[in-house]
mmCIF file with all atom_site columns, C-alpha atoms in Angstrom:
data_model
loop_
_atom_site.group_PDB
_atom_site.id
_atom_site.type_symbol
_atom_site.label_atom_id
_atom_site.label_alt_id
_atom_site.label_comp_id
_atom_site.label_asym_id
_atom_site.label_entity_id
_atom_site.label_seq_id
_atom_site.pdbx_PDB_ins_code
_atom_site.Cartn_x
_atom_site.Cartn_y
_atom_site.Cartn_z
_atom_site.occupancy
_atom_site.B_iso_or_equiv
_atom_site.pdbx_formal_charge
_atom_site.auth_seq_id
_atom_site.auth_comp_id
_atom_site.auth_asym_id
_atom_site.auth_atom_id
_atom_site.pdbx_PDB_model_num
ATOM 1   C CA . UNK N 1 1   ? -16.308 21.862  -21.785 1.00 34.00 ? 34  UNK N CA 1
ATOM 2   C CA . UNK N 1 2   ? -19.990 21.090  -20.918 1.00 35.00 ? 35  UNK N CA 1
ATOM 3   C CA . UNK N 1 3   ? -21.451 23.929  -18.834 1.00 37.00 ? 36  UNK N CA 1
ATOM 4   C CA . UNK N 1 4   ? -23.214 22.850  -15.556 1.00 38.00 ? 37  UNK N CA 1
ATOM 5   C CA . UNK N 1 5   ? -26.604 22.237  -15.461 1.00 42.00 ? 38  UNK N CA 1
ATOM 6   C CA . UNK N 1 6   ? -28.653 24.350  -12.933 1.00 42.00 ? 39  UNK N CA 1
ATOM 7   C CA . UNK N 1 7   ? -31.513 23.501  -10.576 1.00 42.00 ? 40  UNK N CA 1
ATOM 8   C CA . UNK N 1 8   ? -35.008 24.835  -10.620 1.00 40.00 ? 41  UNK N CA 1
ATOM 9   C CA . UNK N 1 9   ? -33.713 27.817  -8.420  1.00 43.00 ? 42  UNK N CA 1
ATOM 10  C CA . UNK N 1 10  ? -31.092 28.806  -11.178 1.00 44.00 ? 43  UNK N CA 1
ATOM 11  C CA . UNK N 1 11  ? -28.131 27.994  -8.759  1.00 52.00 ? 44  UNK N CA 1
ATOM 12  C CA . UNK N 1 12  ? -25.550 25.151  -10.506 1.00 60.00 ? 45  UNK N CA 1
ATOM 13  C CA . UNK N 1 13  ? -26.853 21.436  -9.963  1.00 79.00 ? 46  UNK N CA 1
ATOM 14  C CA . UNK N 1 14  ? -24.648 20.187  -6.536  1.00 87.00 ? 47  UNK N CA 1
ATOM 15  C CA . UNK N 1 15  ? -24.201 16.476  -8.737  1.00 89.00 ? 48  UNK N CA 1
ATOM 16  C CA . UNK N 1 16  ? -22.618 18.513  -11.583 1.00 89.00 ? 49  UNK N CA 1
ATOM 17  C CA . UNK N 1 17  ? -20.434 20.801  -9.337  1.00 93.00 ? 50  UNK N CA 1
ATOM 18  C CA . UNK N 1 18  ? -19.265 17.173  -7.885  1.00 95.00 ? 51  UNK N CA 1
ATOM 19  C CA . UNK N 1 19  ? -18.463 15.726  -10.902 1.00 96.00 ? 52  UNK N CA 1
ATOM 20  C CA . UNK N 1 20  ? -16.289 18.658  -11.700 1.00 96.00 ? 53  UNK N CA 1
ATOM 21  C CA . UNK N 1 21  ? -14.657 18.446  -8.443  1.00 96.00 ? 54  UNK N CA 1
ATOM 22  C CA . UNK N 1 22  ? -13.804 14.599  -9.163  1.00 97.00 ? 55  UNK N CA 1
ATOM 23  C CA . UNK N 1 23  ? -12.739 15.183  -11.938 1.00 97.00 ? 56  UNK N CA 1
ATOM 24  C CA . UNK N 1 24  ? -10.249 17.396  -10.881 1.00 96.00 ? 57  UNK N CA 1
ATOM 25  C CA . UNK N 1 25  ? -9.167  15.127  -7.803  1.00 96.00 ? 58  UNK N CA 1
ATOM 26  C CA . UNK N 1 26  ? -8.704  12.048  -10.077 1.00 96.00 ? 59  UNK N CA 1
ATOM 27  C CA . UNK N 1 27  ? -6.133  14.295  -12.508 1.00 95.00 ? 60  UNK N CA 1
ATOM 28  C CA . UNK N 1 28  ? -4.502  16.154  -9.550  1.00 94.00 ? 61  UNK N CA 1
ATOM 29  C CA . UNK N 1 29  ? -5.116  14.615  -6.715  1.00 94.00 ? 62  UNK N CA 1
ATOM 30  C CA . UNK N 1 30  ? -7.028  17.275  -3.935  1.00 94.00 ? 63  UNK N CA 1
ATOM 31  C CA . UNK N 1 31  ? -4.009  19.236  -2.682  1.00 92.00 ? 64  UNK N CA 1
ATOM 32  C CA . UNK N 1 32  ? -3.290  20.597  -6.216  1.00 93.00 ? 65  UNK N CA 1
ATOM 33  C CA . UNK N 1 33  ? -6.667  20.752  -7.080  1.00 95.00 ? 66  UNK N CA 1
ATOM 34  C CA . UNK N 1 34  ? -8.146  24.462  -7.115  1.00 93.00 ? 67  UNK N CA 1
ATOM 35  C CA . UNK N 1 35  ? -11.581 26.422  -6.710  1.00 93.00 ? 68  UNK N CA 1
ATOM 36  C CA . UNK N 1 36  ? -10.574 28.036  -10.089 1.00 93.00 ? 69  UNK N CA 1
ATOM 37  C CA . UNK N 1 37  ? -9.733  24.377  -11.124 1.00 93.00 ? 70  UNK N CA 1
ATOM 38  C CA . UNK N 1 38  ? -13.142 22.963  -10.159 1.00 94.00 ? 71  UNK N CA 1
ATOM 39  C CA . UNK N 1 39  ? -15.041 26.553  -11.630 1.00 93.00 ? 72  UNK N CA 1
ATOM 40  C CA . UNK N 1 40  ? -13.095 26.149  -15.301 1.00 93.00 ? 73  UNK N CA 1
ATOM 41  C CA . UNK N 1 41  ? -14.397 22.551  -15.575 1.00 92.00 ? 74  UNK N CA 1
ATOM 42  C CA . UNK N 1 42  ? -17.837 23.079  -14.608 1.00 91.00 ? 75  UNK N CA 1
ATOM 43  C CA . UNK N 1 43  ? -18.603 26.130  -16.624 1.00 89.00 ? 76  UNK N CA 1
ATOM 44  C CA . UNK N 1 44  ? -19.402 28.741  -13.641 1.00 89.00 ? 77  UNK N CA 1
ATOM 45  C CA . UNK N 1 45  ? -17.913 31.314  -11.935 1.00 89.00 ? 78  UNK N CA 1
ATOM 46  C CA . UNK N 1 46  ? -15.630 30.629  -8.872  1.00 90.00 ? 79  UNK N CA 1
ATOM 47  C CA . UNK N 1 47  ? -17.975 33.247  -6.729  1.00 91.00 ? 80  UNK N CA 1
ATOM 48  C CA . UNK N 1 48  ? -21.107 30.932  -7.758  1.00 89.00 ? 81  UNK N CA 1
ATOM 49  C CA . UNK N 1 49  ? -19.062 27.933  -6.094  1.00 91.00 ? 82  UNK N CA 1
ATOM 50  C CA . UNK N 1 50  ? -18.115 30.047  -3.139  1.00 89.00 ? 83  UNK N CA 1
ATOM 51  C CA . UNK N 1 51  ? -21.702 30.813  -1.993  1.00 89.00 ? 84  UNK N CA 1
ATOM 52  C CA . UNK N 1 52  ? -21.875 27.720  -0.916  1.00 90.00 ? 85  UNK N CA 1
ATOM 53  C CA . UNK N 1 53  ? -18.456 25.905  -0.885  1.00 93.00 ? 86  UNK N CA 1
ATOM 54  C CA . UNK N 1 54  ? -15.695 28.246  1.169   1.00 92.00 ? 87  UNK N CA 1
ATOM 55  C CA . UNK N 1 55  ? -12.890 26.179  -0.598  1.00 92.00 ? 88  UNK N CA 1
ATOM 56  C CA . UNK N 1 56  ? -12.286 23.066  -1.964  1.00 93.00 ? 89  UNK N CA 1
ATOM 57  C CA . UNK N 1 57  ? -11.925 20.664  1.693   1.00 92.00 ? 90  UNK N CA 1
ATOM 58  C CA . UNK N 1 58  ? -15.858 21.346  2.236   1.00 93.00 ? 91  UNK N CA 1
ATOM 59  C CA . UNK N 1 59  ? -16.294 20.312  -1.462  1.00 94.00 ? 92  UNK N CA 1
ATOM 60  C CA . UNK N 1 60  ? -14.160 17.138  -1.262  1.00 95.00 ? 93  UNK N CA 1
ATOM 61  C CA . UNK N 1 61  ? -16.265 16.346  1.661   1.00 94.00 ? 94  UNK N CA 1
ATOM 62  C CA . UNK N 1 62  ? -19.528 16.520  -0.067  1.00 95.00 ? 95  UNK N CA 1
ATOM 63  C CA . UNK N 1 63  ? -18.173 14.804  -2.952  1.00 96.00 ? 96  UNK N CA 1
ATOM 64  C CA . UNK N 1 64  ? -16.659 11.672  -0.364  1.00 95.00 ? 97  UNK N CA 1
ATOM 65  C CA . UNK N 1 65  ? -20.230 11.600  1.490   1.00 95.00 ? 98  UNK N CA 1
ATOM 66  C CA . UNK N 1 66  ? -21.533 11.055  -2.239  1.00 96.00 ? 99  UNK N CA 1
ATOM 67  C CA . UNK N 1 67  ? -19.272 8.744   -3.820  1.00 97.00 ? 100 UNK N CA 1
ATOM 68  C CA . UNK N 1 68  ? -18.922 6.679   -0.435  1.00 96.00 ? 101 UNK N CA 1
ATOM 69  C CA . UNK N 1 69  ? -23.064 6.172   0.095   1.00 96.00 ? 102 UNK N CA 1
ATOM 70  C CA . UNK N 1 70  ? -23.159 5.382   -3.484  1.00 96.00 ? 103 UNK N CA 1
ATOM 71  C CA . UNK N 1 71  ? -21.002 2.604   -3.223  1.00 96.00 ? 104 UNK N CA 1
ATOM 72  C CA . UNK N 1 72  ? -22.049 1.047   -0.113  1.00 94.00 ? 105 UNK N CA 1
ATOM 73  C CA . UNK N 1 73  ? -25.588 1.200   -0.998  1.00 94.00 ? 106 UNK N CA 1
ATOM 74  C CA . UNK N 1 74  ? -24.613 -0.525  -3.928  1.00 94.00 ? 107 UNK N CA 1
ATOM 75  C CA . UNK N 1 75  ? -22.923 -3.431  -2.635  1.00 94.00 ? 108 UNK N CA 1
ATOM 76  C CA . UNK N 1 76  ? -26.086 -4.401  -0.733  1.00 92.00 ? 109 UNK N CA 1
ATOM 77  C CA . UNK N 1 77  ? -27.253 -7.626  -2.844  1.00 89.00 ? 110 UNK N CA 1
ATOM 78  C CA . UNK N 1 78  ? -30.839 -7.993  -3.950  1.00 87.00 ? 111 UNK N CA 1
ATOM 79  C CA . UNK N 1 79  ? -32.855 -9.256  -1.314  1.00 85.00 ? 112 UNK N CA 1
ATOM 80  C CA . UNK N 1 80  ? -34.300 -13.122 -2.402  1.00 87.00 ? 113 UNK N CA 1
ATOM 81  C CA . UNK N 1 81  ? -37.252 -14.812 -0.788  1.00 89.00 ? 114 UNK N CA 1
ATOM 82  C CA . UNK N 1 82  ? -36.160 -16.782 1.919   1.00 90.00 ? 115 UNK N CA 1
ATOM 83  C CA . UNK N 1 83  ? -32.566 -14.886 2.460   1.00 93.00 ? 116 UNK N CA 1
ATOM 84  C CA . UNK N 1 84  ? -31.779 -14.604 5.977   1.00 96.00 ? 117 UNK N CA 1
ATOM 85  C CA . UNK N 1 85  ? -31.414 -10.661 6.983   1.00 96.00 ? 118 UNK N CA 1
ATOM 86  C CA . UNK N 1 86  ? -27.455 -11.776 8.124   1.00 97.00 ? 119 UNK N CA 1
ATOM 87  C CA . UNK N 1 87  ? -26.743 -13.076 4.683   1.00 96.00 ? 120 UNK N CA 1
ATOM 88  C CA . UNK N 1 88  ? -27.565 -9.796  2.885   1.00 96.00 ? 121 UNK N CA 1
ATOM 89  C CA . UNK N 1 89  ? -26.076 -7.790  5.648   1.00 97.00 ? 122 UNK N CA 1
ATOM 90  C CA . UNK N 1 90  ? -22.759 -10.006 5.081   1.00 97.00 ? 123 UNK N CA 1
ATOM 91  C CA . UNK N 1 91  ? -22.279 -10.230 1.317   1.00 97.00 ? 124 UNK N CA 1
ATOM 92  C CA . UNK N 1 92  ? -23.195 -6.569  1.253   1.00 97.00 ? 125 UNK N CA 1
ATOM 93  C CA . UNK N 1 93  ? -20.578 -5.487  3.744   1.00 98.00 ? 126 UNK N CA 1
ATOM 94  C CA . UNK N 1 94  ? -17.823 -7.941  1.822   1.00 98.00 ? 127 UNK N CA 1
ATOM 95  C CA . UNK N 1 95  ? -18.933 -6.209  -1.659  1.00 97.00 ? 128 UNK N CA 1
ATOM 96  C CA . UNK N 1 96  ? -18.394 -3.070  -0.081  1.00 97.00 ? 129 UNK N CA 1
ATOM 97  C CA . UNK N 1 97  ? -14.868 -3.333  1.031   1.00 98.00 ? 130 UNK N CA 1
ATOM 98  C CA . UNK N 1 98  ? -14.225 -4.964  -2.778  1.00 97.00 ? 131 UNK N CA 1
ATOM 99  C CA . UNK N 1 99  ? -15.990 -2.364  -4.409  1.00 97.00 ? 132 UNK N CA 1
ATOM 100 C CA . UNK N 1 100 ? -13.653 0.506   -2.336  1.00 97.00 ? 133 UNK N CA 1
ATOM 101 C CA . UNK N 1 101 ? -10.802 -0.808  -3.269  1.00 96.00 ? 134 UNK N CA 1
ATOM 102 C CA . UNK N 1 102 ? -11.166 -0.955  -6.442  1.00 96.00 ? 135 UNK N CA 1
ATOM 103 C CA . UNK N 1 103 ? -13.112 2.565   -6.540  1.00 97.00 ? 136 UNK N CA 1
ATOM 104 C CA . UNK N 1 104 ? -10.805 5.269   -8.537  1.00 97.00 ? 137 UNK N CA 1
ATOM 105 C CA . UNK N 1 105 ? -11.540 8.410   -5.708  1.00 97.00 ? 138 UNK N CA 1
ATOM 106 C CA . UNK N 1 106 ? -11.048 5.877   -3.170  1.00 97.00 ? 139 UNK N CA 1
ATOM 107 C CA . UNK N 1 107 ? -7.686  4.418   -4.550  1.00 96.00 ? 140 UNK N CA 1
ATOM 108 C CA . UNK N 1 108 ? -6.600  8.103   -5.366  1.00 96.00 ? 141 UNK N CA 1
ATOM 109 C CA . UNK N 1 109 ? -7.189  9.720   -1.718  1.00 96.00 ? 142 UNK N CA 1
ATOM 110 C CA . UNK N 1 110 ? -5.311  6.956   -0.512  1.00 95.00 ? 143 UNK N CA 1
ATOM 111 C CA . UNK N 1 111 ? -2.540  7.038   -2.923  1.00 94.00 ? 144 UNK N CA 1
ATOM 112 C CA . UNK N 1 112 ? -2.521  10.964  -2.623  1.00 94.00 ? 145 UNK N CA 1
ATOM 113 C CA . UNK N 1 113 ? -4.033  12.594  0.158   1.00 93.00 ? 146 UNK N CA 1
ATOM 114 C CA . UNK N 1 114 ? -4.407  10.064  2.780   1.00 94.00 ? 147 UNK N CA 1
ATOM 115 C CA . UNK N 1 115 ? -4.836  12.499  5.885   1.00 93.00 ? 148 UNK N CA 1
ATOM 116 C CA . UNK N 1 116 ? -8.320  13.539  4.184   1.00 92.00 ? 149 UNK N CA 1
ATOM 117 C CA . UNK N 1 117 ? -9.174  10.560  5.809   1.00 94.00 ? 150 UNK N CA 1
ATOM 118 C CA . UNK N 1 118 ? -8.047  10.866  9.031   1.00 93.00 ? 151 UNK N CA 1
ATOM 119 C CA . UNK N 1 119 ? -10.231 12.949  11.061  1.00 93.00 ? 152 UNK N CA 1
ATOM 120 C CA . UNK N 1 120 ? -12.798 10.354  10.080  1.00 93.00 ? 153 UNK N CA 1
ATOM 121 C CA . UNK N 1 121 ? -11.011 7.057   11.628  1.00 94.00 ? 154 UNK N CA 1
ATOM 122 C CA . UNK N 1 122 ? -9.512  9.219   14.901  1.00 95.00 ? 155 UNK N CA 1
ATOM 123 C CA . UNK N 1 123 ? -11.735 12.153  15.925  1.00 95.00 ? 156 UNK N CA 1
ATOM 124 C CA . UNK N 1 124 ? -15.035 12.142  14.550  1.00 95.00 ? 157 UNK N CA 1
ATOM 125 C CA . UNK N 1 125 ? -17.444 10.835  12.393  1.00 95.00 ? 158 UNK N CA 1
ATOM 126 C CA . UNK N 1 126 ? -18.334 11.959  9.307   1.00 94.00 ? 159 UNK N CA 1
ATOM 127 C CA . UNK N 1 127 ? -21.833 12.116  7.066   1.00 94.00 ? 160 UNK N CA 1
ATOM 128 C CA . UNK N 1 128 ? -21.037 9.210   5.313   1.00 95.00 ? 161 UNK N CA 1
ATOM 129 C CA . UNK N 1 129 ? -20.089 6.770   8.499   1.00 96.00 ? 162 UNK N CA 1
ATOM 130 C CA . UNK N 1 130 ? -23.740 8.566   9.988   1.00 97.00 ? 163 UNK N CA 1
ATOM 131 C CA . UNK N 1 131 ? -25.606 7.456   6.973   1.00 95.00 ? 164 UNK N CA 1
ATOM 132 C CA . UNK N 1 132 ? -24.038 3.935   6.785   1.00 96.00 ? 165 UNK N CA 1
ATOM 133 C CA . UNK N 1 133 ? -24.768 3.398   10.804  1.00 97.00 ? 166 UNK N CA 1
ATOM 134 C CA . UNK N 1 134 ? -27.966 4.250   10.383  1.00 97.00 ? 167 UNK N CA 1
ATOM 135 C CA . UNK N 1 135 ? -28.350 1.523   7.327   1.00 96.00 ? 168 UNK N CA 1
ATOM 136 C CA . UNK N 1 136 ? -26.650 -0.617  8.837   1.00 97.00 ? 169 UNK N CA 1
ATOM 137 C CA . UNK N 1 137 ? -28.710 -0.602  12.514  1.00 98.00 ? 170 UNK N CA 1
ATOM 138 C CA . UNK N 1 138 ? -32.191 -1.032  9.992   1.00 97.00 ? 171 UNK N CA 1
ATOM 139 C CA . UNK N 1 139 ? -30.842 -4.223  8.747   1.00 97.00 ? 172 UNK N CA 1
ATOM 140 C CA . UNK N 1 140 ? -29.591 -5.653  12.379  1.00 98.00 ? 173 UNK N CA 1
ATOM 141 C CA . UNK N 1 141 ? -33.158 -4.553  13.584  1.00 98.00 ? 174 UNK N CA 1
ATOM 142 C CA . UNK N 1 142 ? -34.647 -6.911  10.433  1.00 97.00 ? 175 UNK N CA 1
ATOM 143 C CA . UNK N 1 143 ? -32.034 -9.504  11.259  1.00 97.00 ? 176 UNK N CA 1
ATOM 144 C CA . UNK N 1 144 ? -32.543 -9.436  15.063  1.00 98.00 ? 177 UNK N CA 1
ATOM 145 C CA . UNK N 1 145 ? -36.776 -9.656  14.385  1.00 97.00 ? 178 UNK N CA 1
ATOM 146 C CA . UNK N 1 146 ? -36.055 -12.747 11.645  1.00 96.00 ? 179 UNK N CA 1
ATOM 147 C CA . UNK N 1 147 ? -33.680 -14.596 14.311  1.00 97.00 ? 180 UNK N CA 1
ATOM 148 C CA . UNK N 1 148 ? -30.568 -14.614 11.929  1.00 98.00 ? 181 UNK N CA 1
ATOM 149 C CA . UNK N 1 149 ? -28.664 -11.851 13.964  1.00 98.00 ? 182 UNK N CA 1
ATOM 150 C CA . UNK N 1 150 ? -27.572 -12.423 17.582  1.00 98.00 ? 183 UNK N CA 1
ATOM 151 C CA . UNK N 1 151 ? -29.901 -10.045 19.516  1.00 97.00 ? 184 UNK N CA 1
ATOM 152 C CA . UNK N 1 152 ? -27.776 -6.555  20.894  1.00 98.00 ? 185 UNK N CA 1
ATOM 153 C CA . UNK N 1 153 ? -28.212 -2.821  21.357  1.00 98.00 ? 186 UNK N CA 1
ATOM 154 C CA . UNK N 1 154 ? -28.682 -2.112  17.372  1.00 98.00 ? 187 UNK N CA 1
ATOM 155 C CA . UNK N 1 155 ? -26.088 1.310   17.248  1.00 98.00 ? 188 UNK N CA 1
ATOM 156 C CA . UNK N 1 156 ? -23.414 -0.282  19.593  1.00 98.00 ? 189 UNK N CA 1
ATOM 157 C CA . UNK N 1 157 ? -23.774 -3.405  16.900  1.00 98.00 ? 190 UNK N CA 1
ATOM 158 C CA . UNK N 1 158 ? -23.917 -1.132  14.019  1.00 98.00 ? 191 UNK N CA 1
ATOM 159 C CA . UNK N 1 159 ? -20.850 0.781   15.443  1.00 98.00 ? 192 UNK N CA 1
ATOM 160 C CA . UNK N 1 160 ? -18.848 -2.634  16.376  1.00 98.00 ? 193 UNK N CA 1
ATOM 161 C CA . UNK N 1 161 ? -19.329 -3.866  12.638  1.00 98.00 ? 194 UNK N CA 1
ATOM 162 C CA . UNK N 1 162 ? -18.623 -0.443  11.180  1.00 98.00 ? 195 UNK N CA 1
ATOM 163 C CA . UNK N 1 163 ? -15.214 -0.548  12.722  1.00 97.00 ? 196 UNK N CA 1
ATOM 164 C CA . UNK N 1 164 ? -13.933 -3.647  11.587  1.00 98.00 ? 197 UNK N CA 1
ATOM 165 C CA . UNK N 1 165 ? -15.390 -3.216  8.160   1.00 98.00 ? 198 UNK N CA 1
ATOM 166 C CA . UNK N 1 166 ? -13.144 0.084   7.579   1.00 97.00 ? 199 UNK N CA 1
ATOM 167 C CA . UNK N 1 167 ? -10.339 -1.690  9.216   1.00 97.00 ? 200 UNK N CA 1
ATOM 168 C CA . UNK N 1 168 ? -10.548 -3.868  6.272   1.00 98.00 ? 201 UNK N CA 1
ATOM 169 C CA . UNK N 1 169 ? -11.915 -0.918  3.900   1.00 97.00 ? 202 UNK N CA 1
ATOM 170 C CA . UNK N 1 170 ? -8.660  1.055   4.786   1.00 96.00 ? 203 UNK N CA 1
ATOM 171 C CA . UNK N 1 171 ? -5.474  -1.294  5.481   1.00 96.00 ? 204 UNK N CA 1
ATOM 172 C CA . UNK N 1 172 ? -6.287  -3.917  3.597   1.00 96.00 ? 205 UNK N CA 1
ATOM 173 C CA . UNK N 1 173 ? -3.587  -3.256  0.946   1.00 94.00 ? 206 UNK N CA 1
ATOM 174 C CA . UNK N 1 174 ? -0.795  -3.411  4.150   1.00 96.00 ? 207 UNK N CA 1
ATOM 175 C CA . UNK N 1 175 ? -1.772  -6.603  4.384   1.00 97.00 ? 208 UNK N CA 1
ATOM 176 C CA . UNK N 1 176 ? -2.027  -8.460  1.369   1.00 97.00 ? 209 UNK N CA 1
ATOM 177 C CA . UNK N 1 177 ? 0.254   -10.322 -0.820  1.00 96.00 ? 210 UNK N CA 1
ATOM 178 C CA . UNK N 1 178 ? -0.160  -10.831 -4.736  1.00 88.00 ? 211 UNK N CA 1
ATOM 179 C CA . UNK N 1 179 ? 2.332   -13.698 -4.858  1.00 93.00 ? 212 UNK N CA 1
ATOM 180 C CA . UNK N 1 180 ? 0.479   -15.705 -2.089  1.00 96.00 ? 213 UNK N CA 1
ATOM 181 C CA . UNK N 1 181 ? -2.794  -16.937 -3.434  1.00 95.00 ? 214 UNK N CA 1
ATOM 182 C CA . UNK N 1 182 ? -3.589  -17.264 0.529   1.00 97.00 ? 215 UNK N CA 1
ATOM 183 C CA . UNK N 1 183 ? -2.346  -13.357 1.610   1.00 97.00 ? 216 UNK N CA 1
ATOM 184 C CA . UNK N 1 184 ? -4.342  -12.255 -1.655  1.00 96.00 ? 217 UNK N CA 1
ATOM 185 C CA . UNK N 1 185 ? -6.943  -9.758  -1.299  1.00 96.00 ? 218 UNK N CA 1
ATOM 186 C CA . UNK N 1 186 ? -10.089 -12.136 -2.030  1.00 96.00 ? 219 UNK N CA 1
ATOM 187 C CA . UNK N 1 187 ? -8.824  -14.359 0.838   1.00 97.00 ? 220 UNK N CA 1
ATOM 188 C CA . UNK N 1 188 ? -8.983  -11.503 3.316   1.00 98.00 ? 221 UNK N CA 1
ATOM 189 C CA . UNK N 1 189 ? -12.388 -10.706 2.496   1.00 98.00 ? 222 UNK N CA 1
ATOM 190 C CA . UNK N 1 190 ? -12.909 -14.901 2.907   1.00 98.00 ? 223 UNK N CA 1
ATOM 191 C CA . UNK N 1 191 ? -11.451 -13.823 6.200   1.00 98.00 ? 224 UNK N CA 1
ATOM 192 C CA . UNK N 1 192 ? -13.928 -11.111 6.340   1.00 98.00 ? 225 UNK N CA 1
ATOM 193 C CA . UNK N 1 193 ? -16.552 -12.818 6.284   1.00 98.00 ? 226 UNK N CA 1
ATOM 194 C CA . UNK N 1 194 ? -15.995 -15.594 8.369   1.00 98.00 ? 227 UNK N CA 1
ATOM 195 C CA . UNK N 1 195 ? -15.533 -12.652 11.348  1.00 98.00 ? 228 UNK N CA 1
ATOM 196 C CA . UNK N 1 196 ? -18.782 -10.873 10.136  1.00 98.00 ? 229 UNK N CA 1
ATOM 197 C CA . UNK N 1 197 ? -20.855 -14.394 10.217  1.00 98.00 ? 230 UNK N CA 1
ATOM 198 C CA . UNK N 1 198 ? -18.951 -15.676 13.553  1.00 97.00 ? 231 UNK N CA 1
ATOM 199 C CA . UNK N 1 199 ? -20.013 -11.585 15.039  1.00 97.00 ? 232 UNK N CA 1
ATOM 200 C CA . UNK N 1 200 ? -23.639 -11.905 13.921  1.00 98.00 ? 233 UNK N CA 1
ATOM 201 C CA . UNK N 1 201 ? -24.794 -15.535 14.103  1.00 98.00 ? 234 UNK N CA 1
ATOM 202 C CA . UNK N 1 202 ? -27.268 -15.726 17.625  1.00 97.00 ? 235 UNK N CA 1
#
């Protein structure tokens, strides 16, 4: 076992203290998965976790506001001279719901623990979704000053897209069918886009 690496206030590095924690969540899954469990792996003491985790929900959260950024962020395509601001906002948000589903957390919550997710579609929203808005409004502001996105309040906008992107993000699998090249999962997100383009063309 490698012990965690600490920050410059000799507290354990939050990264490594993640990676512990999905570590444990991809062999376990998070209802079987343990402060002990997550303490063992990352070479510290379970009190040292508990100062600033009270149990391992408030870690999982941390570690989905990580993991969830980190792949949305990096489905946004490198901006090209000339690129309309709806272009990048549209490939990005298609690479986003490809890269979660094929995202091992993502695919284990899902497969798993399933109602971690819930409080985030039906009562509230969560770091990651608050991060992402506020993303996503920067580029509808870019695209509404360039003329490629259909002028609107930016946060309703942000909000409207958000929704039907984790619509797709979430139930796409429900949907799909591997033995029908047109109910496959890379025709959806042909589907995908079309809506996103059709929503955001002026």
């Amino acid at each position: 076992m490698t012990p965690i690496r600490h920050n410059g206030s000799g507290g354990p590095d939050n990264d490594a203290v993640l990676d512990a924690v999905r570590d444990c969540v991809l062999a376990v899954g998070v209802r079987r998965t343990t402060l002990t469990d997550v303490a063992r792996r990352a070479g510290v003491s379970r009190m040292t976790l508990y100062r600033r985790w009270p149990d391992v929900r408030s870690l999982v959260g941390d570690l989905m506001t990580r993991e969830w950024i980190a792949v949305a962020t990096g489905a946004i395509p490198e901006r090209e001279p000339g690129v309309p601001t709806r272009e990048v906002i549209t490939e990005g948000l298609v690479a986003a719901v490809r890269a979660f589903g094929a995202h091992p957390l993502f695919r284990k919550i899902l497969d798993v623990d399933p109602e971690l997710l819930l409080p985030y579609v039906l009562d509230r929203r969560g770091a990651s979704q608050e991060a992402l808005l506020e993303l996503l409004a920067g580029y509808l502001r870019e695209g509404h000053a360039d003329g490629s996105v259909r002028a609107a309040h930016p946060g309703r906008q942000a909000r409207s897209v958000l929704l039907i992107v984790q619509s797709f993000t979430l139930s796409l699998r429900t949907m799909t069918d591997e033995d029908d090249p047109e109910l496959a999962p890379e025709a959806f997100l042909g589907e995908l886009r079309d809506i996103l383009e059709r929503t955001l063309t002026p």
